[in-house]
Short mmCIF file of C-alpha atoms and ligand atoms in Angstrom, two decimals:
data_model
loop_
_atom_site.label_atom_id
_atom_site.label_comp_id
_atom_site.label_asym_id
_atom_site.label_seq_id
_atom_site.Cartn_x
_atom_site.Cartn_y
_atom_site.Cartn_z
CA MET B 1 0.00 0.00 0.00
CA ARG B 2 1.24 3.49 -0.86
CA LEU B 3 0.00 6.58 0.93
CA ILE B 4 -1.22 9.74 -0.76
CA VAL B 5 -1.46 12.64 1.66
CA ALA B 6 -3.23 15.85 0.69
CA ALA B 7 -2.63 18.77 3.05
CA ASN B 8 -2.44 22.51 2.76
CA ARG B 9 1.30 22.64 3.42
CA ALA B 10 4.17 20.50 2.16
CA PRO B 11 6.22 18.54 4.73
CA ILE B 12 9.59 19.73 3.42
CA ARG B 13 11.23 23.13 3.41
CA LYS B 14 14.21 24.78 1.81
CA THR B 15 17.05 25.63 4.17
CA LYS B 16 20.53 27.03 3.57
CA LYS B 17 21.80 23.45 3.31
CA GLY B 18 19.11 22.35 0.83
CA TRP B 19 15.75 20.64 1.30
CA SER B 20 14.89 19.10 4.66
CA ALA B 21 11.86 17.52 6.32
CA SER B 22 9.72 19.80 8.50
CA ILE B 23 9.61 19.14 12.23
CA GLY B 24 6.46 18.78 14.26
CA GLY B 25 2.80 18.08 13.67
CA LEU B 26 1.72 16.18 10.62
CA ALA B 27 5.14 15.86 9.00
CA THR B 28 6.41 14.01 12.10
CA ALA B 29 3.46 11.64 12.00
CA LEU B 30 3.27 10.89 8.32
CA LEU B 31 6.81 11.04 6.98
CA PRO B 32 7.77 7.71 8.60
CA VAL B 33 4.75 6.10 6.90
CA LEU B 34 5.73 7.60 3.55
CA GLU B 35 9.33 6.51 4.04
CA GLN B 36 8.19 2.96 4.71
CA HIS B 37 5.53 2.61 2.03
CA GLY B 38 6.30 5.35 -0.47
CA GLY B 39 3.73 7.66 -1.94
CA VAL B 40 2.97 11.28 -2.67
CA TRP B 41 2.28 14.37 -0.57
CA VAL B 42 0.02 16.84 -2.39
CA ALA B 43 0.24 20.42 -1.07
CA MET B 44 -0.36 24.02 -1.99
CA GLY B 45 2.40 25.56 -4.12
CA GLU B 46 2.73 29.22 -3.24
CA GLU B 47 6.01 29.94 -4.96
CA PRO B 48 5.90 29.83 -8.76
CA ASP B 49 9.53 28.75 -9.25
CA LEU B 50 9.24 25.47 -7.33
CA PRO B 51 8.80 22.28 -9.38
CA GLU B 52 5.35 20.73 -9.63
CA ARG B 53 6.71 17.32 -8.69
CA GLN B 54 9.73 16.90 -6.44
CA ALA B 55 11.40 13.68 -5.27
CA PHE B 56 12.47 13.63 -1.62
CA PRO B 57 15.22 13.03 -0.67
CA ALA B 58 16.50 13.94 -4.14
CA ASP B 59 19.28 11.30 -4.30
CA ASP B 60 17.31 8.32 -2.95
CA PRO B 61 13.62 9.27 -2.92
CA ASP B 62 11.16 7.86 -0.40
CA PHE B 63 8.24 9.84 -1.77
CA HIS B 64 7.24 12.77 -4.00
CA VAL B 65 5.86 16.18 -3.16
CA ARG B 66 3.26 17.29 -5.66
CA ARG B 67 2.49 20.99 -5.68
CA VAL B 68 -0.83 22.53 -6.64
CA ALA B 69 0.28 25.90 -8.02
CA LEU B 70 -1.85 28.78 -6.75
CA SER B 71 -1.85 32.45 -7.70
CA ASP B 72 -1.58 35.07 -4.95
CA GLU B 73 -5.25 35.84 -5.37
CA GLU B 74 -6.20 32.18 -4.99
CA VAL B 75 -4.10 31.90 -1.82
CA ASP B 76 -5.86 35.01 -0.50
CA ASN B 77 -9.34 33.69 -1.18
CA TYR B 78 -8.96 29.96 -0.49
CA TYR B 79 -6.48 30.11 2.41
CA TYR B 80 -6.71 33.55 4.06
CA GLY B 81 -10.36 33.85 3.06
CA MET B 82 -12.50 30.70 3.20
CA ALA B 83 -10.19 28.64 5.44
CA ASN B 84 -9.04 31.30 7.90
CA ARG B 85 -11.85 33.86 7.87
CA VAL B 86 -14.86 31.58 7.49
CA LEU B 87 -14.24 27.96 8.51
CA TRP B 88 -11.74 28.71 11.28
CA PRO B 89 -13.94 31.15 13.27
CA LEU B 90 -17.06 29.08 12.54
CA SER B 91 -15.54 25.88 13.92
CA HIS B 92 -14.32 27.73 17.02
CA TYR B 93 -17.79 29.21 17.69
CA MET B 94 -16.53 32.73 16.97
CA ILE B 95 -18.98 33.77 14.34
CA GLU B 96 -18.34 37.45 15.04
CA HIS B 97 -14.99 36.94 13.25
CA MET B 98 -16.56 35.41 10.10
CA GLU B 99 -16.25 37.37 6.87
CA LEU B 100 -18.71 36.03 4.36
CA ASN B 101 -17.39 36.99 0.97
CA PRO B 102 -18.76 34.76 -1.83
CA VAL B 103 -15.48 35.07 -3.76
CA PHE B 104 -13.74 33.12 -0.98
CA TYR B 105 -16.01 30.14 -1.56
CA GLU B 106 -15.66 30.24 -5.35
CA ASP B 107 -11.87 30.02 -5.12
CA TYR B 108 -12.05 27.46 -2.33
CA LYS B 109 -14.06 25.25 -4.69
CA LYS B 110 -11.60 25.79 -7.52
CA VAL B 111 -8.59 25.01 -5.37
CA ASN B 112 -10.23 21.92 -3.88
CA ARG B 113 -10.95 20.75 -7.41
CA ARG B 114 -7.28 21.19 -8.32
CA PHE B 115 -6.14 19.27 -5.23
CA ALA B 116 -8.56 16.50 -6.18
CA ASP B 117 -7.27 16.44 -9.78
CA ALA B 118 -3.69 16.11 -8.51
CA VAL B 119 -4.71 13.22 -6.22
CA ILE B 120 -6.57 11.52 -9.06
CA GLU B 121 -3.53 11.78 -11.33
CA GLU B 122 -1.24 10.29 -8.70
CA LEU B 123 -3.62 7.56 -7.56
CA GLN B 124 -2.74 3.90 -8.16
CA PRO B 125 -4.90 0.88 -7.27
CA SER B 126 -4.56 -0.08 -3.59
CA ASP B 127 -3.27 3.38 -2.54
CA GLN B 128 -4.76 4.95 0.57
CA VAL B 129 -5.59 8.64 0.37
CA TRP B 130 -5.45 10.69 3.57
CA LEU B 131 -6.68 14.28 3.33
CA GLN B 132 -6.08 16.78 6.11
CA ASP B 133 -8.21 19.42 7.69
CA TYR B 134 -10.65 22.20 6.92
CA HIS B 135 -8.76 23.38 3.85
CA LEU B 136 -9.99 20.37 1.89
CA MET B 137 -13.66 19.77 2.65
CA LEU B 138 -14.78 19.49 -0.96
CA ALA B 139 -11.86 17.53 -2.43
CA PRO B 140 -12.95 14.07 -1.14
CA ASN B 141 -16.15 13.99 -3.16
CA TYR B 142 -14.40 15.28 -6.28
CA VAL B 143 -12.01 12.33 -6.01
CA ARG B 144 -14.89 9.95 -5.27
CA GLU B 145 -16.81 11.02 -8.39
CA ALA B 146 -13.81 10.14 -10.55
CA ARG B 147 -12.71 7.02 -8.64
CA THR B 148 -15.60 5.21 -6.99
CA ASP B 149 -13.27 2.51 -5.63
CA ALA B 150 -10.69 4.84 -4.01
CA THR B 151 -9.96 4.54 -0.29
CA LEU B 152 -10.35 8.00 1.21
CA GLY B 153 -9.85 9.27 4.75
CA LEU B 154 -9.87 12.77 6.19
CA PHE B 155 -8.70 14.03 9.57
CA TRP B 156 -10.23 17.25 10.89
CA HIS B 157 -7.81 19.02 13.27
CA ILE B 158 -10.07 21.71 14.75
CA PRO B 159 -13.38 21.40 16.63
CA TRP B 160 -16.51 20.41 14.74
CA PRO B 161 -19.12 22.78 16.16
CA ALA B 162 -22.66 22.01 17.23
CA MET B 163 -24.98 21.46 14.24
CA GLU B 164 -26.85 24.71 14.94
CA VAL B 165 -23.58 26.61 14.64
CA PHE B 166 -22.26 24.73 11.61
CA ARG B 167 -25.47 25.40 9.66
CA ILE B 168 -24.76 29.15 9.83
CA VAL B 169 -22.14 28.92 7.09
CA PRO B 170 -23.52 29.43 3.57
CA LYS B 171 -23.15 26.22 1.53
CA ALA B 172 -23.08 24.12 4.71
CA ARG B 173 -24.77 21.24 2.90
CA GLU B 174 -22.41 21.36 -0.06
CA LEU B 175 -19.44 21.31 2.29
CA LEU B 176 -20.83 18.30 4.14
CA ARG B 177 -21.47 16.45 0.88
CA GLY B 178 -17.88 17.12 -0.08
CA MET B 179 -16.58 15.45 3.08
CA LEU B 180 -18.94 12.49 2.72
CA GLY B 181 -16.94 11.40 -0.32
CA CYS B 182 -14.66 9.81 2.32
CA ASP B 183 -14.77 6.30 3.77
CA LEU B 184 -13.49 7.48 7.14
CA ILE B 185 -13.53 10.89 8.83
CA GLY B 186 -11.52 11.37 12.03
CA PHE B 187 -11.86 13.98 14.79
CA HIS B 188 -9.95 14.45 18.03
CA VAL B 189 -12.77 13.66 20.46
CA ASP B 190 -16.26 12.13 20.69
CA GLU B 191 -17.97 15.49 21.08
CA TYR B 192 -16.91 16.53 17.56
CA VAL B 193 -17.94 13.11 16.21
CA GLU B 194 -21.41 13.55 17.72
CA ASN B 195 -21.70 17.08 16.32
CA PHE B 196 -20.72 15.90 12.85
CA LEU B 197 -23.16 12.97 12.90
CA GLU B 198 -25.95 15.34 13.89
CA SER B 199 -24.97 17.80 11.14
CA ALA B 200 -25.21 15.04 8.52
CA ARG B 201 -28.49 13.70 9.94
CA VAL B 202 -30.28 17.03 10.27
CA LEU B 203 -28.85 19.05 7.38
CA LEU B 204 -28.63 16.30 4.77
CA GLY B 205 -31.26 13.89 6.09
CA ALA B 206 -28.59 11.17 6.01
CA GLU B 207 -29.26 7.86 7.75
CA VAL B 208 -27.03 7.53 10.80
CA SER B 209 -26.58 4.36 12.81
CA GLY B 210 -23.99 4.35 15.57
CA ASN B 211 -20.99 6.13 14.13
CA VAL B 212 -21.78 5.19 10.53
CA ILE B 213 -23.45 7.47 8.00
CA ARG B 214 -25.15 5.75 5.08
CA TRP B 215 -24.78 8.04 2.14
CA GLN B 216 -25.42 7.46 -1.56
CA GLY B 217 -25.13 3.69 -1.27
CA ARG B 218 -21.88 3.86 0.71
CA GLU B 219 -20.95 3.84 4.39
CA VAL B 220 -18.90 6.63 5.92
CA ARG B 221 -17.42 5.95 9.33
CA ILE B 222 -16.93 8.85 11.75
CA GLU B 223 -14.41 8.17 14.51
CA ALA B 224 -12.49 9.86 17.33
CA HIS B 225 -8.70 9.57 16.93
CA PRO B 226 -7.10 11.97 19.41
CA LEU B 227 -3.78 13.24 18.12
CA GLY B 228 -0.64 13.22 20.24
CA ILE B 229 2.94 14.41 20.00
CA ASP B 230 6.28 12.73 19.34
CA THR B 231 6.72 11.78 23.00
CA ALA B 232 10.16 10.15 22.64
CA ARG B 233 11.56 13.24 20.93
CA PHE B 234 10.28 15.65 23.58
CA ARG B 235 11.54 13.39 26.39
CA ARG B 236 14.96 13.10 24.79
CA MET B 237 15.28 16.83 24.09
CA THR B 238 14.28 17.72 27.64
CA GLU B 239 16.98 15.49 29.12
CA GLU B 240 19.79 16.86 26.95
CA GLU B 241 22.50 18.83 28.71
CA GLU B 242 21.98 21.86 26.49
CA THR B 243 18.30 22.02 27.46
CA GLN B 244 19.04 21.62 31.15
CA ALA B 245 21.58 24.45 30.95
CA ALA B 246 18.90 26.63 29.32
CA VAL B 247 16.46 25.73 32.11
CA LYS B 248 18.98 26.87 34.71
CA ASN B 249 19.60 30.13 32.82
CA LEU B 250 15.92 30.80 32.56
CA ARG B 251 15.34 30.27 36.27
CA ASP B 252 18.33 32.42 37.19
CA GLU B 253 17.30 35.18 34.81
CA THR B 254 13.68 35.14 36.04
CA GLY B 255 14.74 35.23 39.66
CA THR B 256 11.29 34.47 41.12
CA GLU B 257 10.13 31.50 43.15
CA TYR B 258 7.40 30.58 40.66
CA LEU B 259 7.29 30.58 36.89
CA ILE B 260 4.00 30.39 35.00
CA LEU B 261 3.98 29.69 31.26
CA GLY B 262 1.68 30.25 28.29
CA ILE B 263 2.69 29.16 24.77
CA ASP B 264 0.45 29.60 21.75
CA ARG B 265 0.21 30.66 18.17
CA MET B 266 -0.93 34.28 18.29
CA ASP B 267 -4.58 33.52 17.55
CA TYR B 268 -7.82 34.90 18.96
CA THR B 269 -9.01 31.36 19.74
CA LYS B 270 -6.17 30.82 22.21
CA GLY B 271 -7.50 33.23 24.84
CA ILE B 272 -4.19 35.07 25.33
CA LEU B 273 -5.77 38.40 26.22
CA SER B 274 -8.23 36.99 28.77
CA ARG B 275 -5.37 34.98 30.27
CA LEU B 276 -3.35 38.16 30.76
CA LEU B 277 -6.35 39.89 32.31
CA ALA B 278 -6.76 36.93 34.65
CA PHE B 279 -3.10 37.18 35.64
CA GLU B 280 -3.66 40.87 36.35
CA GLN B 281 -6.64 39.97 38.53
CA PHE B 282 -4.54 37.34 40.31
CA LEU B 283 -1.92 40.02 41.10
CA LYS B 284 -4.63 42.30 42.41
CA ASP B 285 -6.07 39.55 44.62
CA ASN B 286 -2.74 38.23 45.94
CA PRO B 287 -0.44 41.07 46.99
CA GLU B 288 1.61 38.69 49.15
CA LEU B 289 2.77 36.95 45.96
CA HIS B 290 4.09 40.10 44.25
CA GLY B 291 7.73 39.72 43.36
CA ARG B 292 7.48 35.93 43.74
CA VAL B 293 5.73 34.98 40.47
CA SER B 294 6.65 35.58 36.82
CA PHE B 295 4.44 34.85 33.85
CA TYR B 296 6.08 34.03 30.52
CA GLN B 297 3.75 34.42 27.55
CA ILE B 298 5.26 33.12 24.34
CA ALA B 299 3.31 33.81 21.17
CA THR B 300 4.30 32.69 17.67
CA PRO B 301 3.39 35.17 14.95
CA SER B 302 0.58 33.71 12.87
CA ARG B 303 -1.67 34.86 9.95
CA THR B 304 -0.13 38.31 10.42
CA LYS B 305 -1.66 39.61 7.17
CA LEU B 306 -5.16 39.55 8.64
CA GLU B 307 -6.60 42.61 10.40
CA THR B 308 -8.18 40.61 13.29
CA TYR B 309 -4.76 39.20 14.13
CA LYS B 310 -3.12 42.64 13.99
CA GLN B 311 -5.83 44.04 16.26
CA MET B 312 -5.42 41.20 18.74
CA LYS B 313 -1.67 41.74 18.87
CA ARG B 314 -2.20 45.42 19.67
CA GLU B 315 -4.52 44.49 22.54
CA VAL B 316 -2.08 41.93 23.92
CA ASP B 317 0.84 44.39 23.68
CA GLU B 318 -1.19 46.99 25.55
CA ALA B 319 -2.24 44.61 28.31
CA VAL B 320 1.36 43.48 28.87
CA GLY B 321 2.52 47.11 29.03
CA ARG B 322 -0.20 48.01 31.50
CA ILE B 323 0.44 45.05 33.84
CA ASP B 324 4.21 45.49 33.84
CA GLY B 325 3.79 49.25 34.21
CA SER B 326 1.43 48.97 37.18
CA TYR B 327 2.96 46.08 39.09
CA GLY B 328 6.61 45.80 37.98
CA THR B 329 9.45 47.07 40.14
CA ASP B 330 13.18 47.62 39.61
CA SER B 331 13.81 43.98 40.42
CA TRP B 332 10.62 42.28 39.19
CA VAL B 333 9.00 41.97 35.76
CA PRO B 334 5.60 40.29 36.23
CA VAL B 335 4.95 39.45 32.53
CA HIS B 336 7.73 38.39 30.15
CA TYR B 337 6.22 38.53 26.69
CA ARG B 338 7.99 36.99 23.70
CA TYR B 339 6.41 37.43 20.27
CA ARG B 340 8.57 35.05 18.23
CA LYS B 341 9.23 31.48 17.14
CA TYR B 342 11.48 29.14 19.15
CA THR B 343 13.11 25.81 18.39
CA GLN B 344 11.54 22.75 19.98
CA ARG B 345 14.56 22.41 22.25
CA GLU B 346 14.06 25.97 23.51
CA LEU B 347 10.39 25.26 24.10
CA CYS B 348 11.37 22.16 26.11
CA ALA B 349 13.46 24.39 28.38
CA PHE B 350 10.44 26.61 29.03
CA TYR B 351 8.23 23.58 29.68
CA ASN B 352 10.76 22.02 32.02
CA ALA B 353 11.31 25.22 33.98
CA ALA B 354 7.64 26.15 34.45
CA ASP B 355 5.83 25.42 37.71
CA VAL B 356 2.50 26.01 36.03
CA CYS B 357 1.49 25.78 32.37
CA PHE B 358 -1.53 28.00 31.89
CA ILE B 359 -3.34 26.94 28.70
CA THR B 360 -6.68 28.63 28.36
CA PRO B 361 -7.99 28.65 24.77
CA LEU B 362 -11.55 29.83 24.19
CA ARG B 363 -11.77 26.75 21.92
CA ASP B 364 -9.14 24.36 20.60
CA GLY B 365 -9.48 21.16 18.59
CA MET B 366 -6.86 19.39 20.71
CA ASN B 367 -3.95 21.64 21.89
CA LEU B 368 -0.57 19.98 21.60
CA VAL B 369 1.21 22.48 23.88
CA ALA B 370 -0.57 20.88 26.86
CA GLN B 371 0.84 17.47 25.90
CA GLU B 372 4.32 18.87 25.28
CA TYR B 373 4.30 20.33 28.80
CA VAL B 374 3.18 17.05 30.36
CA VAL B 375 6.05 15.15 28.73
CA SER B 376 8.74 17.78 29.35
CA ASN B 377 7.96 18.71 32.96
CA SER B 378 8.58 16.68 36.10
CA ASP B 379 6.47 18.17 38.88
CA GLY B 380 4.38 21.07 37.63
CA VAL B 381 0.67 21.76 37.27
CA LEU B 382 -1.26 21.96 34.02
CA VAL B 383 -4.15 24.42 34.12
CA LEU B 384 -6.27 23.67 31.06
CA SER B 385 -9.34 25.21 29.48
CA GLU B 386 -12.28 22.83 29.50
CA LEU B 387 -13.09 23.98 25.95
CA THR B 388 -10.18 22.09 24.38
CA GLY B 389 -9.93 18.56 23.02
CA ALA B 390 -6.94 18.11 25.33
CA SER B 391 -9.21 18.61 28.32
CA TYR B 392 -11.14 15.45 27.37
CA ALA B 393 -7.87 13.60 26.81
CA LEU B 394 -6.27 14.80 30.08
CA PRO B 395 -8.93 14.71 32.80
CA GLU B 396 -6.27 15.04 35.54
CA SER B 397 -5.44 18.60 34.49
CA LEU B 398 -6.75 21.50 36.58
CA SER B 399 -9.77 22.29 34.46
CA VAL B 400 -11.07 25.83 34.06
CA ASN B 401 -13.70 27.74 32.10
CA PRO B 402 -11.75 30.34 30.07
CA TYR B 403 -14.75 32.69 29.95
CA ASP B 404 -14.91 32.86 33.76
CA HIS B 405 -12.48 35.67 34.58
CA GLN B 406 -12.44 35.14 38.34
CA ALA B 407 -12.16 31.34 38.04
CA LEU B 408 -9.15 31.80 35.75
CA ALA B 409 -7.48 34.12 38.25
CA ASP B 410 -8.26 31.75 41.14
CA SER B 411 -6.90 28.76 39.22
CA ILE B 412 -3.43 30.34 39.20
CA ARG B 413 -3.40 30.50 42.99
CA GLU B 414 -4.78 26.98 43.28
CA ALA B 415 -2.07 25.67 40.94
CA LEU B 416 0.73 27.44 42.80
CA LEU B 417 -0.45 26.13 46.14
CA MET B 418 -1.15 22.54 45.07
CA GLN B 419 0.55 20.01 47.35
CA PRO B 420 3.49 18.07 45.87
CA ASP B 421 1.83 14.65 46.19
CA GLU B 422 -1.25 15.83 44.30
CA ARG B 423 0.88 17.46 41.62
CA GLN B 424 2.84 14.24 41.17
CA ARG B 425 -0.26 12.07 41.06
CA ARG B 426 -1.93 14.20 38.39
CA LEU B 427 1.18 14.58 36.27
CA ALA B 428 2.04 10.85 36.38
CA ALA B 429 -1.47 9.95 35.21
CA MET B 430 -1.29 12.51 32.39
CA LYS B 431 2.12 11.23 31.27
CA GLU B 432 0.62 7.77 30.77
CA ARG B 433 -2.21 9.22 28.74
CA VAL B 434 0.09 11.30 26.54
CA ASP B 435 2.20 8.20 25.83
CA GLU B 436 -0.93 6.48 24.54
CA LEU B 437 -1.81 9.42 22.27
CA ASP B 438 1.65 9.44 20.65
CA VAL B 439 1.60 10.79 17.11
CA HIS B 440 3.05 7.61 15.59
CA LYS B 441 0.38 5.48 17.27
CA TRP B 442 -2.22 7.98 16.06
CA ALA B 443 -1.16 7.59 12.43
CA ASP B 444 -1.10 3.77 12.75
CA ARG B 445 -4.53 3.72 14.33
CA PHE B 446 -6.09 5.94 11.70
CA LEU B 447 -4.55 4.06 8.77
CA GLN B 448 -5.50 0.68 10.22
CA SER B 449 -9.04 1.87 10.60
CA LEU B 450 -9.04 3.15 7.03
CA ASP B 451 -7.76 -0.23 5.90
CA SER B 452 -10.49 -2.06 7.78
CA VAL B 453 -13.19 0.14 6.22
CA VAL B 454 -12.18 -1.21 2.85
CA VAL B 455 -12.09 -4.84 3.99
CA SER B 456 -15.48 -4.71 5.75
P1 ADQ V 1 -2.55 24.88 16.52
O1 ADQ V 1 -3.71 25.80 16.60
O2 ADQ V 1 -1.35 25.39 15.88
O3 ADQ V 1 -2.96 23.51 15.82
P2 ADQ V 1 -1.44 23.42 18.91
O4 ADQ V 1 -2.04 22.08 18.89
O5 ADQ V 1 -1.27 23.94 20.30
O6 ADQ V 1 -2.26 24.49 18.09
O7 ADQ V 1 -0.02 23.33 18.24
C1 ADQ V 1 0.85 24.41 18.23
C2 ADQ V 1 2.26 23.90 17.94
O8 ADQ V 1 3.08 25.03 17.66
C3 ADQ V 1 2.87 23.16 19.11
O9 ADQ V 1 3.51 22.00 18.66
C4 ADQ V 1 3.87 24.16 19.69
O10 ADQ V 1 5.05 23.57 20.20
C5 ADQ V 1 4.22 25.01 18.48
N1 ADQ V 1 4.56 26.39 18.93
C6 ADQ V 1 3.78 27.23 19.64
N2 ADQ V 1 4.44 28.38 19.89
C7 ADQ V 1 5.65 28.26 19.33
C8 ADQ V 1 6.81 29.12 19.25
N3 ADQ V 1 6.85 30.35 19.78
N4 ADQ V 1 7.88 28.67 18.57
C9 ADQ V 1 7.86 27.44 18.01
N5 ADQ V 1 6.80 26.59 18.06
C10 ADQ V 1 5.72 27.00 18.71
C11 ADQ V 1 -4.15 22.96 15.21
C12 ADQ V 1 -5.41 22.98 16.07
C13 ADQ V 1 -5.14 22.32 17.41
C14 ADQ V 1 -4.62 20.90 17.19
C15 ADQ V 1 -3.50 20.87 16.18
C16 ADQ V 1 -3.16 19.43 15.77
O11 ADQ V 1 -5.86 24.32 16.26
O12 ADQ V 1 -6.33 22.28 18.21
O13 ADQ V 1 -4.15 20.39 18.43
O14 ADQ V 1 -3.84 21.57 15.00
O15 ADQ V 1 -4.27 18.74 15.30
#
């Protein structure tokens, strides 16, 4: 069996030393499968001078990258438009951020058609096709129409909202029909599976029994496959001498008894602003802890072209300035704010050094940062928003409602004061769970399930 992956981004990037495999996320999970079985990775081609088909590695190829060339305007409408300004806010229940421009959908359709055409061209009998995420909702059915016998799976990385929310998007039914070209659709947790089944039942009148949708004479299975991280890699990186030296530096430089950490892409779904406001409230409520606690907020620049993201950054910058201005002293900076990317090893140092990881998205499909903290830390507390997939996967975290300002502020104090035996008990249980979610096991489980769909 060969694997054909279709995803928005390619898993390789050009560095000064030539082409190399990307680190993290999907590339980590799927490249070993492609290396073992061979295949093709179909992705968006944003730069016109890159080849349409590229063998990787060039000298002894394991697989090919196939690029779907897009114009700047198509990238704007399909990616920055339909994917990031319609489907992203919709799926995170933030409909106030939706921008419903019909041109977005027209280009989204066109681009999905082109992805499907590339898959169809590459497809050989007995290949498995695995599409990824909300960028490619329509492509599965385009492939299905051309190849009725193809084996098609899709994994959806963000939440699937309640049916009543999903139906708000124009063309909701067309989008659902597109996805139902698959044999298997995976989500992180059961809640999203239930929401999807209800969407298909109510909006399309599809027959649903258990987790199977009967649709146009075929069966489509809807399953929960929670995604994990590369646990061995994070464990190894944390133990390395270089990382431990960085941990020591960080603690020395911070100079406070407690270190609290937030790490996110700079996105309005991650709840960075309300987290900062909660930290401010915590400082107001707990004067005896002034000078003893530092909060590191690390935010990776993301979708920086979009106005909502620029606006959010301004608000975050202002809040940090206000808190540090009101509470900071000559010897104490309450909030250390870093708006930049780090290497995974550097992130491990932050995780290892932090007494509390404060992860409070307003919604999040899974949230891998929570899992990275659990693997890389040895006696800290994970405070986790109950509106994340990770909260279902890690019930031993200190769960909090990110919309409850006072509860957020109180959770910081509770985490800092948690007794060592309780901290250890919770963290040990979460470490076992994160081991089970491991990204390699996730890929195996999904592909085995896709295989069994075909056999049954
Ligand atoms: P994201 O929204 O990107 O992913 P998340 O799962 O937390 O959210 O993954 C972020 C990744 O970026 C982590 O691996 C983290 O280490 C890395 N990262 C964050 N800040 C960084 C920095 N400053 N420098 C370098 N790396 C940084 C989407 C969904 C999630 C879902 C994943 C996977 O929104 O809900 O968990 O896909 O399915």
